[in-house]
mmCIF file of N, CA and C in Angstrom:
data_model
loop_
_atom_site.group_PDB
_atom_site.id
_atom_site.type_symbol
_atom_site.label_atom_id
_atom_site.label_comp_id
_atom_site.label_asym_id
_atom_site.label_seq_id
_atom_site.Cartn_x
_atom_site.Cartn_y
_atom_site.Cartn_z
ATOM 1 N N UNK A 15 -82.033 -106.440 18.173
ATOM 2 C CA UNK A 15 -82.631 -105.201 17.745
ATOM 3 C C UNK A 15 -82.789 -104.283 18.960
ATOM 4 N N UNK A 16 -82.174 -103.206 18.706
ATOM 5 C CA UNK A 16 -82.326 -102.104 19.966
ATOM 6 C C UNK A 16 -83.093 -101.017 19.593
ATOM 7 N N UNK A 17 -83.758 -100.563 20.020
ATOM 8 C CA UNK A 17 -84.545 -99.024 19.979
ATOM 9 C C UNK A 17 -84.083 -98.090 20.766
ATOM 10 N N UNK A 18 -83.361 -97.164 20.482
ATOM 11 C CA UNK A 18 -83.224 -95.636 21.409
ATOM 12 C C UNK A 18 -84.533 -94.741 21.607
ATOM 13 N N UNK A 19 -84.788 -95.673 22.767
ATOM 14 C CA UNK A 19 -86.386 -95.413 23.645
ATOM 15 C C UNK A 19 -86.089 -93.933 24.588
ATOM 16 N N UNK A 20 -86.817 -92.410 24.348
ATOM 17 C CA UNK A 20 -85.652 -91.474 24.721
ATOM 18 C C UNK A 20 -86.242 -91.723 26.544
ATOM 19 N N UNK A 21 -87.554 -91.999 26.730
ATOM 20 C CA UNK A 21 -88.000 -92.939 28.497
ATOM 21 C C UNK A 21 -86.995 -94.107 29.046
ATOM 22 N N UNK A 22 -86.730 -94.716 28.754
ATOM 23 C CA UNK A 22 -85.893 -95.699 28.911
ATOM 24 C C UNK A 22 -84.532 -95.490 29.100
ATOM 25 N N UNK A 23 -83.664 -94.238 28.036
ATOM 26 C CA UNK A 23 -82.614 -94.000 27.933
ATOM 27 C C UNK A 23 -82.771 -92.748 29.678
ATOM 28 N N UNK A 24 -83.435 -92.546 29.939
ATOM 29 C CA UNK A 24 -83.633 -91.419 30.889
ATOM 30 C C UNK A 24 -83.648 -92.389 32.507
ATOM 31 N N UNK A 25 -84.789 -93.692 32.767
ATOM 32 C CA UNK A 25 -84.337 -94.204 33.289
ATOM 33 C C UNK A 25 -83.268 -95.038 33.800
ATOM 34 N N UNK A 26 -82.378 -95.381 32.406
ATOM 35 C CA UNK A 26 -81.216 -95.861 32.480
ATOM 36 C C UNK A 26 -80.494 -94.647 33.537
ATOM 37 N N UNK A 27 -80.437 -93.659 32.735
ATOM 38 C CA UNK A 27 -79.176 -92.945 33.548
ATOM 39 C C UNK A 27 -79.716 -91.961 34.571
ATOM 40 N N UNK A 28 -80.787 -92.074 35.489
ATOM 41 C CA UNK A 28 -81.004 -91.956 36.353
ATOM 42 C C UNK A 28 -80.488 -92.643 37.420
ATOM 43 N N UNK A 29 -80.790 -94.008 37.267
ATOM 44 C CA UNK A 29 -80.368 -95.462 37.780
ATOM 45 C C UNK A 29 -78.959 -95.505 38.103
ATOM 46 N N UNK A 30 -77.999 -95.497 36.815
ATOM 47 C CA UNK A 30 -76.745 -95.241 37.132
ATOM 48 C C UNK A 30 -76.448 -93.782 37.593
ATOM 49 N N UNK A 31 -76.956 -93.105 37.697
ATOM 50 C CA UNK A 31 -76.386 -91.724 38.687
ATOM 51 C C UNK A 31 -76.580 -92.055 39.905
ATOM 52 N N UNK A 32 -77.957 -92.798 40.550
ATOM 53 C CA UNK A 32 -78.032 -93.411 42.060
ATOM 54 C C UNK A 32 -77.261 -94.419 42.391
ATOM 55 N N UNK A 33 -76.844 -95.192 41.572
ATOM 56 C CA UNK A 33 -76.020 -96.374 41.933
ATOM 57 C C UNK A 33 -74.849 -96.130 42.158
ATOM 58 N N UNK A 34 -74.143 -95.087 41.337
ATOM 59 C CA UNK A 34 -73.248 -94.476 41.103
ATOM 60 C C UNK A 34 -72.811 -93.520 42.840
ATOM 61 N N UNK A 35 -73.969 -92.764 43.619
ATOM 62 C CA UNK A 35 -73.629 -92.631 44.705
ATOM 63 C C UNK A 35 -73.080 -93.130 45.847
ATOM 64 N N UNK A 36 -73.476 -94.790 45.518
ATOM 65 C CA UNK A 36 -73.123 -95.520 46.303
ATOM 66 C C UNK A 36 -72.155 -96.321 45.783
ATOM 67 N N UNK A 37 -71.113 -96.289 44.534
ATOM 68 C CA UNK A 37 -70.101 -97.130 44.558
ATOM 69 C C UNK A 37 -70.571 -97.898 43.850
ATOM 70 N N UNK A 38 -71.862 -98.175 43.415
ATOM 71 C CA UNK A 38 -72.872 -99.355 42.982
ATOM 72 C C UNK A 38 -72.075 -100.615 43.499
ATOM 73 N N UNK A 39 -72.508 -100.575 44.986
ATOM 74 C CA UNK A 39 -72.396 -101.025 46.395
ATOM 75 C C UNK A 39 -74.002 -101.517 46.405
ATOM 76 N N UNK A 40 -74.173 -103.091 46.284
ATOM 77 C CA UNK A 40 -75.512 -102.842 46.245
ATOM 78 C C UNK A 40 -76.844 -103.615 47.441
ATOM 79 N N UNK A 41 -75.876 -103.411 48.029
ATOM 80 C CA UNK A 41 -76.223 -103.420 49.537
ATOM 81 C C UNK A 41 -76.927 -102.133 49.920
ATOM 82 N N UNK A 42 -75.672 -100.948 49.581
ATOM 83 C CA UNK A 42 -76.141 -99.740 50.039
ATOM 84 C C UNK A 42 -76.733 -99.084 49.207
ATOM 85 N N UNK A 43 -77.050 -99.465 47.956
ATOM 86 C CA UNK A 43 -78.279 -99.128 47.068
ATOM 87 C C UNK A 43 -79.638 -99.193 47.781
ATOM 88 N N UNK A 44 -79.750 -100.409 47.774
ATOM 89 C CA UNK A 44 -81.102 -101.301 48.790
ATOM 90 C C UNK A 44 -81.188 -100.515 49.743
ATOM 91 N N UNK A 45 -80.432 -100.413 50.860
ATOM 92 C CA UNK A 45 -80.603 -99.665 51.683
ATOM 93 C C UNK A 45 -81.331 -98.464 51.698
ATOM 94 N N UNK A 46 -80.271 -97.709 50.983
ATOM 95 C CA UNK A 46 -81.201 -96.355 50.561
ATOM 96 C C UNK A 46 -82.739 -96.962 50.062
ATOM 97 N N UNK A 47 -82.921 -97.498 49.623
ATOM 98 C CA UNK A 47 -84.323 -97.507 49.023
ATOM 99 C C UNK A 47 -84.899 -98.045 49.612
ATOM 100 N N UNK A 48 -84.677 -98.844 50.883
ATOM 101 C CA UNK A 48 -85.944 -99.095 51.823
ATOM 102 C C UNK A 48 -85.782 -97.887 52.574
ATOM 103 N N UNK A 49 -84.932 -97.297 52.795
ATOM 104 C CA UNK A 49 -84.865 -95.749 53.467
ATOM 105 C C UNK A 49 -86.197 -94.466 52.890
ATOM 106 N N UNK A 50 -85.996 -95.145 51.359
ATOM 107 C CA UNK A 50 -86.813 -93.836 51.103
ATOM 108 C C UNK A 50 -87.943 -94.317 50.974
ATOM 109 N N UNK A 51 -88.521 -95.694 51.059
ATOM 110 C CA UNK A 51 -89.692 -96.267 50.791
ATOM 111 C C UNK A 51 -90.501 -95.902 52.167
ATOM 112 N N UNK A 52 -89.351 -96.230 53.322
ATOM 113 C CA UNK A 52 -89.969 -95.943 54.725
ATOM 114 C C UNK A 52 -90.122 -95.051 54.993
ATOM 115 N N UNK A 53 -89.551 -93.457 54.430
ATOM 116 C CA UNK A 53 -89.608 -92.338 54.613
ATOM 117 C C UNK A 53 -90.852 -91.258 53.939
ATOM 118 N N UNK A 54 -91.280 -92.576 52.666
ATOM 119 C CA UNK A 54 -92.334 -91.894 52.032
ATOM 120 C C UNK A 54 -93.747 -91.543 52.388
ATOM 121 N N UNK A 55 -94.136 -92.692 53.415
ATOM 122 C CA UNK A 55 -95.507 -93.090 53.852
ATOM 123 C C UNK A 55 -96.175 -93.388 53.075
ATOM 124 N N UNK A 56 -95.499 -94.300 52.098
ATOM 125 C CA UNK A 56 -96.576 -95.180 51.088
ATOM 126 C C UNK A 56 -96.628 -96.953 52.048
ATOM 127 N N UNK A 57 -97.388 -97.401 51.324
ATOM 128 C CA UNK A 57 -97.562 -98.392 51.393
ATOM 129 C C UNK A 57 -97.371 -99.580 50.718
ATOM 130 N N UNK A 58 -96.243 -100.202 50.388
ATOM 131 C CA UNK A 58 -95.860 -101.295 49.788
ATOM 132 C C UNK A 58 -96.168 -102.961 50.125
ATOM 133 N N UNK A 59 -96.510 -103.466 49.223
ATOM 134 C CA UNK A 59 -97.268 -104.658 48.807
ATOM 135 C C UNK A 59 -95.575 -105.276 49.062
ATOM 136 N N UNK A 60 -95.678 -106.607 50.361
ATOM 137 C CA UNK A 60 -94.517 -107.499 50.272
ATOM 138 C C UNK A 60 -95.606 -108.965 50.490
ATOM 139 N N UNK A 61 -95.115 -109.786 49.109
ATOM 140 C CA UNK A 61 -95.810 -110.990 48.894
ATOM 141 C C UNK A 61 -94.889 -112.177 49.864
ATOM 142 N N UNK A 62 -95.579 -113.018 49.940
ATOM 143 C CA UNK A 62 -94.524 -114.156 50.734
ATOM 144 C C UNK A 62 -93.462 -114.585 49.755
ATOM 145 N N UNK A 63 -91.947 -115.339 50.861
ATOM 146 C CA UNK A 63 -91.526 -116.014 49.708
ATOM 147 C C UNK A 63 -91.945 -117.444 48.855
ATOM 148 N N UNK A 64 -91.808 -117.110 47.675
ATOM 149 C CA UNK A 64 -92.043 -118.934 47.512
ATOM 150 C C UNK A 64 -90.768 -119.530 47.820
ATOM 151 N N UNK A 65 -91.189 -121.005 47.784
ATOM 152 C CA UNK A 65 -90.408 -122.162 48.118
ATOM 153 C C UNK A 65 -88.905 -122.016 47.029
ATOM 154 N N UNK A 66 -88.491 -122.567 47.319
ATOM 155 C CA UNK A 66 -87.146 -122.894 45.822
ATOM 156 C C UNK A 66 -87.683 -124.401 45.224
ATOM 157 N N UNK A 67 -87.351 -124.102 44.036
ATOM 158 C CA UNK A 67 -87.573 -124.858 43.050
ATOM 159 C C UNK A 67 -86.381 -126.213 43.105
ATOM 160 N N UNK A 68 -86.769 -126.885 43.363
ATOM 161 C CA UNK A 68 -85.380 -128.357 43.071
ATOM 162 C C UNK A 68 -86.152 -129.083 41.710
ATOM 163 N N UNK A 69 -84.881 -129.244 40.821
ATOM 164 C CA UNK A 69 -85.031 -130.333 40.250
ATOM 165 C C UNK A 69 -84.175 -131.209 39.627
ATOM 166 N N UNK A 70 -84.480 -132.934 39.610
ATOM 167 C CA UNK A 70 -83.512 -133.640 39.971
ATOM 168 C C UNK A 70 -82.855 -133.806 38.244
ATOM 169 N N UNK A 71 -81.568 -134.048 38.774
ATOM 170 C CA UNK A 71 -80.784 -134.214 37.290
ATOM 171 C C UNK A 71 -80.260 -135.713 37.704
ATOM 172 N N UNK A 72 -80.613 -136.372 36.708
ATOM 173 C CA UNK A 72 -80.241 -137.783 35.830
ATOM 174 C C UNK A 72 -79.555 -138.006 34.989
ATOM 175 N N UNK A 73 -78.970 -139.028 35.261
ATOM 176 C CA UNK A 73 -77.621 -139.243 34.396
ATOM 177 C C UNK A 73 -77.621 -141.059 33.349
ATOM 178 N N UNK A 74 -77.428 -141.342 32.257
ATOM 179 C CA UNK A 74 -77.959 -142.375 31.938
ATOM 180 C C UNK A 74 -76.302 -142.940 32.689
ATOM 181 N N UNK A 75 -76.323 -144.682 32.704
ATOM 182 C CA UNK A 75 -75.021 -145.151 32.496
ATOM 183 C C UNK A 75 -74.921 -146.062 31.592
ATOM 184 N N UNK A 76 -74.977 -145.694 29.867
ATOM 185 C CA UNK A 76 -74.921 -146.179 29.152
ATOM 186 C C UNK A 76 -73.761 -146.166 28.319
#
């Protein structure tokens, strides 16, 4: 089930018009956007990483 959300449809193609500058290259997406994050003088919340998750797979030999 889809809804033509007309907010949503607006961020969509915002998104792809910026990505779109860069080739949607998305390295140089990122880039830009710690560019403009650092350029803003806000202040952004970076949490630690967590660990990675392992888990073991078992096999019967039956």
């Amino acid at each position: 089930m889809t809804t033509n959300d007309p907010i949503v449809s607006e961020v969509r193609a915002v998104r792809d018009k910026h990505a779109a500058q860069f080739g949607y290259n998305l390295k140089e997406i990122f880039r830009d956007i710690k560019k403009k994050q650092k350029s803003s003088g806000r202040k952004y919340v970076q949490y630690p990483s967590r660990p990675a998750v392992v888990t073991a797979i078992t096999t019967s030999d039956e």
